[in-house]
Amino acid sequence: MDVVRAHAASLSRDMSPARSSRALRALVRADAVRGEDVERNPELFFAAHRAMALRANDLGPGFWIRFTVHYNLCAGTVVALGSRAQRARLRGMATRGELGCFALTERLAGVNSGLVVRTTADWDHARKVFVINSGGGDGGVKNWISQGLVADVAVVVADLRVGGKSRGPHGFLVRLRQGMTRRLTRGVSVGDMGKKTTGNDLDNAWIRFDDVAVPHDALLSKYGGVDRKTGEYVTKKEGVRTMDMIGQRLYTGRVAVAQAALVFVRRLLDDTKRYSDQKMCTMRGASPALSDVPQLRALYQEGYATLDRLDAYVAGCEKELCTHLRAKTIPSAALTQAIAVAKIKAVETAIDLAFRLKQEVGSYALMSGTGFDNTDFLQCCKFAEGDSRILSQKLARDCFTAFQQNDLESATGVKSEIELDLCQRIDEVIKDARRANPRIDKIEAWDCAWRDVYRLAEVMCERIMHERAFKAETHRSKL
């Protein structure tokens, strides 16, 4: 970790995308963090993410996003889905300082679509290659791919088709650029998404594939693949879908994002408090410091107490997830739900605290270098690895589905009287909408109850946090 911390400390403000990518290449070559660490040493993996997040107040989100895209989304997916030989390629990539990206999201599909994508990968048995295509129009063009302009390789999520039959989304390790010249692979085209409000040291790309032929061993085939001899699809582990394993990196990513948001806002509080402790206000008698103004003092007290609670909660999620990562097992529905709560509450609380703090410290919050100039980092956290609103919708929908099915045993179902009441209210709103318009579709009817849906999600978040905190305290008291 000393190498990681030293590298983070060496990063400078206002880096260009080229300089930022060179800095990550240097860290990759240093081998202080390895792609395999997400399973072999997940505590180091998360600690390295937190170390990088400490610089987000100075640098903005760009370098932290580069780091997590390479180590979590790209290398981490190879670790989760790849064969032994494919995992071994990560070592060669590290030696050469090569960078990876994760090509999932498209202009019309992505994380929020259940990994349904328009990009296709057809098995050509005669040539023994997969042919990747974005399809007609621009709906299947990969969109907002972080590090996509400079990455050497990509994990491309595409709909695998064998003999014309769809086998669902699969990951392919695709070389975007070739050799020392780093020329784009034939059939690959890329472009810049444009200037952003923050993180312009990070390139965000669109990527298009037109008849890109990749070898048989490009398919990350640990759980499902194509028999090279017969051309038939082979399921390698019954009951485990490749799509589910692709989603594993969303869980590690959500924990890392939650921790990054908390690290950012805690440092913002620390730095602002140092300023307000020294800022003297005239005519305040025995308590002249700005920090002594009652509303600001109360905000500091509330902020630190809230962050302590959230830090403990997210750390508990990390610890439990690390057990699954080492064992290479799929997290339970309860842990998956708890991780979603961690991401929602950490990010939304950080945004709220940063905004409220800004209102209390005057012109200081307008100054460059205070951290307030990079609070859009928290907006990046909000939509990364599943938008907070979408995660809230899923919490509520899972609970409501269990309510409709009268499933009292569901780990994600109704667990309190207020949740039951909200499910009943949502049910009534949906029924009223259908009575008013018998042709209303399912999503539109659900949207009619949107206020109660988000209220249900919020109630569930607080209940889940309370339950896990109580469980942890009970466990400690028995030690």
XYZ file of C-alpha atoms in Angstrom:
479
model
C 0.000 0.000 0.000
C 2.952 2.362 0.502
C 3.580 2.380 -3.255
C -0.097 3.109 -3.932
C -0.184 5.970 -1.402
C 3.047 7.434 -2.764
C 1.716 7.258 -6.304
C -1.537 8.934 -5.257
C 0.423 11.699 -3.512
C 2.524 12.307 -6.637
C -0.453 13.078 -8.870
C -0.766 16.719 -9.890
C -3.768 18.924 -10.467
C -5.002 19.815 -13.950
C -3.555 16.743 -15.667
C -4.308 16.181 -19.330
C -5.881 12.865 -20.341
C -2.533 11.788 -21.800
C -0.646 12.578 -18.594
C -3.340 10.969 -16.451
C -3.236 7.750 -18.480
C 0.579 7.692 -18.319
C 0.349 7.961 -14.543
C -1.943 4.939 -14.374
C 0.313 2.978 -16.722
C 3.200 3.651 -14.334
C 1.150 2.373 -11.391
C 0.124 -0.736 -13.330
C 3.767 -1.491 -14.158
C 4.742 -0.971 -10.503
C 2.634 -4.058 -9.705
C 1.559 -2.671 -6.307
C -2.011 -3.697 -7.076
C -2.787 -6.692 -9.257
C -5.922 -7.591 -11.158
C -6.088 -10.837 -9.197
C -6.277 -8.925 -5.900
C -10.041 -8.545 -6.245
C -10.229 -12.236 -5.257
C -6.871 -13.061 -3.675
C -6.466 -9.937 -1.555
C -9.755 -8.017 -1.685
C -8.902 -5.963 1.423
C -5.926 -4.494 -0.471
C -8.154 -3.945 -3.493
C -10.611 -1.826 -1.477
C -7.861 -0.052 0.506
C -6.194 1.014 -2.752
C -9.491 2.456 -3.978
C -9.818 4.465 -0.752
C -6.250 5.746 -1.076
C -6.989 7.029 -4.566
C -10.270 8.586 -3.400
C -8.328 10.740 -0.922
C -7.017 12.754 -3.880
C -10.430 13.293 -5.474
C -10.910 16.535 -3.503
C -7.812 17.933 -5.267
C -7.987 16.188 -8.622
C -11.657 15.544 -9.250
C -12.983 12.135 -10.245
C -10.875 11.400 -13.321
C -7.973 9.378 -11.964
C -10.071 7.458 -9.439
C -12.417 6.392 -12.239
C -9.450 5.330 -14.385
C -8.188 3.227 -11.507
C -11.454 1.433 -10.774
C -12.283 0.879 -14.451
C -8.938 -0.832 -15.011
C -8.715 -2.873 -11.805
C -12.354 -3.613 -11.023
C -14.343 -3.572 -14.233
C -11.764 -4.768 -16.747
C -9.217 -6.905 -14.869
C -11.796 -7.910 -12.269
C -14.155 -9.259 -14.920
C -11.337 -11.283 -16.473
C -10.619 -12.717 -13.015
C -14.300 -13.579 -12.505
C -15.062 -15.000 -15.956
C -11.759 -15.939 -17.530
C -9.963 -19.228 -17.905
C -6.573 -19.774 -16.274
C -4.851 -18.782 -19.518
C -6.950 -15.632 -19.842
C -6.207 -14.632 -16.260
C -2.512 -15.151 -16.964
C -2.720 -12.480 -19.673
C -3.252 -9.891 -16.952
C 0.377 -10.373 -15.905
C 1.602 -9.555 -19.400
C -0.649 -6.519 -19.525
C 0.784 -5.290 -16.220
C 4.378 -5.769 -17.378
C 3.671 -3.715 -20.489
C 1.684 -1.096 -18.578
C -1.403 -1.708 -20.681
C -4.749 -0.230 -19.684
C -8.186 -1.763 -19.902
C -11.737 -0.473 -20.175
C -15.186 -2.021 -19.767
C -17.455 -1.769 -22.801
C -20.933 -2.472 -21.459
C -23.101 0.624 -21.709
C -24.638 1.539 -25.055
C -26.712 4.419 -26.310
C -29.865 2.347 -25.859
C -28.828 -0.197 -23.224
C -26.563 -0.820 -20.274
C -26.376 -1.362 -16.520
C -29.970 -0.302 -15.986
C -31.299 -2.626 -18.699
C -30.319 -5.845 -16.935
C -27.177 -6.139 -19.091
C -29.314 -6.484 -22.222
C -27.124 -5.181 -25.057
C -27.450 -4.697 -28.810
C -23.824 -5.457 -29.621
C -23.595 -8.988 -31.024
C -20.832 -11.586 -31.210
C -21.535 -14.310 -33.792
C -19.519 -17.511 -33.787
C -18.093 -18.176 -37.260
C -17.323 -21.890 -37.116
C -15.563 -21.986 -40.476
C -13.034 -19.341 -39.443
C -13.072 -20.265 -35.730
C -13.604 -16.627 -34.725
C -16.264 -14.467 -33.122
C -17.446 -11.523 -35.207
C -18.458 -8.518 -33.108
C -20.858 -5.908 -34.471
C -22.584 -2.838 -33.080
C -25.360 -3.296 -35.642
C -27.194 -0.788 -37.783
C -27.762 2.738 -36.541
C -26.114 3.887 -33.343
C -28.197 2.067 -30.702
C -25.521 -0.588 -30.187
C -22.569 1.798 -30.079
C -20.781 1.555 -26.743
C -21.342 4.809 -24.903
C -19.534 6.757 -22.172
C -16.751 4.177 -21.934
C -14.285 5.552 -19.397
C -10.671 5.251 -20.597
C -12.014 4.137 -23.973
C -9.820 6.443 -26.077
C -6.513 5.222 -24.644
C -7.260 1.657 -23.507
C -5.270 -1.139 -25.100
C -7.860 -3.815 -24.318
C -11.539 -3.906 -23.448
C -13.891 -6.339 -21.866
C -16.706 -6.087 -24.401
C -20.142 -7.258 -23.304
C -21.985 -8.628 -26.333
C -24.908 -10.913 -27.063
C -23.283 -14.228 -27.976
C -24.997 -15.919 -30.914
C -24.190 -19.493 -31.876
C -25.866 -20.928 -34.949
C -28.141 -17.889 -35.011
C -29.368 -18.536 -31.460
C -28.810 -15.955 -28.740
C -26.975 -17.188 -25.652
C -27.259 -13.900 -23.794
C -24.615 -11.362 -22.791
C -21.051 -12.649 -22.532
C -17.732 -10.937 -21.969
C -14.974 -10.864 -24.586
C -11.401 -9.739 -23.982
C -10.785 -7.657 -27.085
C -7.586 -5.908 -28.104
C -8.563 -2.399 -29.195
C -5.057 -1.316 -30.177
C -2.239 -3.267 -31.752
C 1.465 -3.470 -30.905
C 3.890 -0.633 -30.312
C 2.114 1.644 -32.775
C -1.124 1.292 -30.796
C -3.158 1.559 -33.978
C -6.834 0.729 -33.658
C -7.795 -2.833 -34.478
C -9.478 -3.134 -37.883
C -13.208 -2.520 -37.539
C -12.894 -0.608 -34.253
C -13.691 3.103 -34.271
C -13.713 5.450 -31.290
C -14.637 9.031 -30.522
C -14.667 11.478 -27.628
C -17.927 12.041 -25.724
C -16.980 15.700 -25.215
C -15.995 18.092 -22.460
C -17.549 17.531 -19.028
C -18.130 19.700 -15.963
C -15.474 17.710 -14.103
C -12.927 14.951 -14.622
C -11.625 16.147 -17.971
C -8.347 14.370 -17.304
C -10.377 11.220 -18.035
C -11.274 10.314 -21.600
C -14.831 9.065 -22.118
C -15.395 7.419 -25.462
C -17.939 5.947 -27.777
C -16.739 2.719 -29.384
C -18.155 1.093 -32.490
C -17.470 -2.436 -33.751
C -17.933 -3.313 -37.430
C -17.164 -6.955 -38.270
C -14.372 -7.152 -35.712
C -13.042 -10.724 -35.769
C -11.619 -11.959 -32.466
C -10.132 -15.402 -31.751
C -11.880 -18.271 -29.987
C -9.994 -17.567 -26.752
C -11.302 -13.988 -26.594
C -14.534 -15.269 -25.023
C -14.314 -15.221 -21.220
C -15.480 -18.786 -20.943
C -15.216 -19.943 -17.341
C -18.968 -20.584 -17.088
C -20.025 -20.948 -20.701
C -18.347 -21.139 -24.074
C -18.258 -22.535 -27.589
C -16.663 -25.903 -28.332
C -14.000 -25.133 -30.912
C -14.414 -28.503 -32.627
C -18.191 -28.838 -32.769
C -19.218 -25.194 -32.715
C -21.798 -25.977 -30.028
C -22.456 -23.843 -26.967
C -21.298 -25.516 -23.745
C -22.552 -24.665 -20.256
C -19.664 -25.333 -17.900
C -21.359 -24.855 -14.546
C -25.045 -25.574 -14.175
C -27.077 -22.918 -12.403
C -24.520 -20.150 -12.967
C -25.198 -17.693 -15.773
C -22.363 -15.694 -17.291
C -24.577 -12.611 -16.967
C -24.768 -13.105 -13.192
C -20.997 -13.330 -12.930
C -20.542 -10.166 -15.001
C -22.725 -8.516 -12.375
C -20.272 -9.494 -9.622
C -18.092 -6.517 -10.525
C -21.053 -4.249 -9.916
C -21.060 -5.393 -6.279
C -17.362 -4.702 -5.730
C -17.796 -1.445 -7.612
C -20.730 -0.346 -5.456
C -18.744 -0.889 -2.271
C -15.766 0.993 -3.732
C -18.006 3.857 -4.902
C -19.717 4.093 -1.505
C -16.359 4.264 0.254
C -15.031 6.840 -2.211
C -18.018 9.131 -1.589
C -17.530 8.852 2.175
C -13.774 9.477 1.911
C -14.431 12.557 -0.228
C -16.990 14.189 2.034
C -15.052 13.393 5.235
C -12.005 15.138 3.832
C -14.240 18.018 2.732
C -15.489 18.324 6.314
C -11.948 18.091 7.711
C -10.507 20.719 5.365
C -13.449 23.077 5.820
C -13.356 22.741 9.598
C -9.648 23.623 9.659
C -10.518 26.777 7.756
C -13.537 27.688 9.892
C -11.616 27.012 13.138
C -9.155 29.733 12.108
C -11.649 32.118 10.534
C -12.441 34.775 13.126
C -15.787 36.576 13.113
C -16.061 40.019 14.653
C -18.498 40.763 17.485
C -18.817 37.128 18.595
C -17.396 37.645 22.064
C -15.806 34.580 23.657
C -16.552 32.316 20.663
C -15.119 34.225 17.702
C -14.381 31.328 15.309
C -16.664 30.616 12.369
C -16.808 27.003 13.598
C -18.595 28.266 16.719
C -21.573 29.585 14.755
C -24.292 27.264 16.075
C -25.673 25.996 12.777
C -22.186 25.186 11.460
C -21.130 23.568 14.730
C -24.278 21.438 14.639
C -23.613 20.474 11.017
C -20.093 19.309 11.855
C -21.401 17.233 14.750
C -24.148 15.700 12.631
C -21.838 15.151 9.679
C -19.123 13.301 11.553
C -21.624 11.173 13.476
C -23.416 10.258 10.248
C -20.158 9.414 8.475
C -19.016 7.238 11.368
C -22.265 5.284 11.120
C -22.018 4.897 7.356
C -18.327 3.985 7.447
C -19.094 1.166 9.865
C -22.002 -0.053 7.759
C -20.068 -0.069 4.480
C -17.069 -1.705 6.179
C -19.386 -4.499 7.290
C -20.581 -4.974 3.715
C -16.981 -5.019 2.504
C -15.958 -7.639 5.068
C -18.829 -9.941 4.140
C -18.259 -9.446 0.416
C -14.543 -10.237 0.795
C -15.511 -13.658 2.155
C -17.478 -14.361 -1.027
C -14.723 -12.993 -3.268
C -12.130 -15.304 -1.772
C -14.478 -18.283 -1.935
C -15.594 -17.347 -5.478
C -19.236 -17.616 -4.415
C -22.225 -15.465 -5.348
C -23.382 -13.094 -2.575
C -26.740 -13.823 -0.981
C -29.808 -11.787 -1.877
C -29.575 -10.132 1.545
C -25.956 -9.045 0.999
C -26.709 -7.861 -2.528
C -29.500 -5.736 -1.078
C -27.246 -4.452 1.715
C -24.591 -3.408 -0.817
C -27.199 -1.506 -2.831
C -28.206 0.276 0.378
C -24.550 1.101 1.071
C -24.177 2.722 -2.311
C -27.446 4.661 -2.096
C -27.021 5.963 1.445
C -23.307 6.761 1.232
C -23.606 8.724 -1.985
C -26.868 10.532 -1.239
C -25.677 11.461 2.262
C -22.363 12.731 0.907
C -24.154 14.903 -1.662
C -26.471 16.287 1.015
C -23.676 17.064 3.494
C -21.501 18.715 0.844
C -24.372 20.930 -0.311
C -25.380 21.959 3.212
C -21.780 22.674 4.197
C -21.365 24.903 1.171
C -24.223 27.117 2.376
C -22.504 27.875 5.687
C -18.937 28.896 4.794
C -19.419 31.838 2.463
C -16.870 32.653 -0.229
C -14.558 29.852 0.929
C -16.815 27.406 -0.910
C -16.215 29.316 -4.164
C -12.448 28.928 -4.054
C -10.466 26.516 -6.168
C -8.550 23.936 -4.171
C -11.062 23.734 -1.320
C -12.704 20.529 -2.544
C -15.970 22.311 -3.262
C -14.763 22.801 -6.841
C -14.723 19.026 -7.265
C -18.018 18.063 -5.622
C -19.241 16.820 -9.006
C -17.169 13.775 -8.077
C -20.192 12.844 -5.978
C -22.462 13.118 -9.024
C -20.194 10.624 -10.763
C -20.579 8.354 -7.736
C -24.349 8.730 -7.934
C -24.687 7.180 -11.385
C -21.682 4.825 -11.298
C -22.322 1.060 -11.027
C -26.084 1.559 -11.163
C -27.774 4.920 -10.639
C -28.985 5.480 -7.068
C -32.536 6.058 -8.292
C -32.514 2.785 -10.215
C -31.164 0.902 -7.203
C -33.909 2.444 -5.062
C -36.485 1.338 -7.612
C -35.109 -2.206 -7.483
C -35.241 -2.327 -3.683
C -38.878 -1.263 -3.764
C -39.809 -3.505 -6.688
C -38.312 -6.616 -5.055
C -40.177 -5.871 -1.845
C -43.438 -5.211 -3.688
C -43.075 -8.404 -5.748
C -42.692 -10.458 -2.565
C -45.764 -8.649 -1.174
C -47.810 -9.530 -4.266
C -46.731 -13.162 -4.029
C -47.412 -13.235 -0.286
C -43.842 -14.477 0.160
C -43.182 -14.089 3.871
C -39.779 -15.803 3.641
C -38.233 -13.582 0.973
C -34.940 -12.027 2.085
C -35.834 -8.898 0.135
C -39.529 -8.724 1.036
C -41.667 -6.866 3.592
C -40.057 -6.741 7.039
C -41.981 -4.006 8.873
C -45.464 -2.566 9.307
C -44.593 0.629 7.475
C -43.229 -1.374 4.526
C -46.454 -3.365 4.447
C -48.484 -0.156 4.519
C -46.468 1.344 1.653
C -46.812 -1.827 -0.436
C -50.576 -1.719 0.101
C -50.657 1.930 -0.964
C -48.605 1.186 -4.088
C -50.959 -1.688 -4.880
C -53.986 0.604 -4.594
C -52.412 3.287 -6.791
C -51.661 0.691 -9.474
C -55.209 -0.687 -9.297
C -56.665 2.825 -9.532
C -54.487 3.528 -12.576
C -55.694 0.339 -14.260
C -59.322 1.112 -13.490
C -58.892 4.548 -15.033
C -57.080 3.141 -18.061
C -57.403 -0.632 -18.619
C -54.775 -0.443 -21.377
C -52.089 1.128 -19.212
C -48.837 -0.826 -19.340
C -47.066 -2.262 -16.302
C -44.286 0.313 -16.103
C -46.624 3.287 -16.501
C -48.898 1.945 -13.763
C -45.896 1.466 -11.474
C -44.723 5.011 -12.183
C -48.057 6.368 -10.954
C -46.945 5.328 -7.455
C -43.459 6.824 -7.714
C -43.629 8.839 -4.487
C -44.563 5.792 -2.429
C -41.980 3.711 -4.314
C -39.127 5.989 -3.262
C -40.540 6.295 0.242
C -40.577 2.495 0.485
C -36.950 2.333 -0.667
C -35.906 4.934 1.920
C -37.697 3.081 4.719
C -36.016 -0.145 3.640
C -32.584 1.503 3.591
C -32.958 2.755 7.155
C -34.319 -0.576 8.376
C -31.536 -2.595 6.744
C -28.841 -0.307 8.134
C -30.355 -0.504 11.617
C -30.659 -4.302 11.498
C -27.072 -4.814 10.393
C -25.748 -2.355 12.970
C -27.695 -4.149 15.708
C -26.393 -7.511 14.507
C -22.799 -6.247 14.501
C -23.154 -4.759 17.988
C -24.665 -7.992 19.306
C -21.764 -9.944 17.809
C -19.197 -7.618 19.419
C -20.866 -7.897 22.821
C -20.478 -11.684 22.711
C -16.737 -11.543 22.058
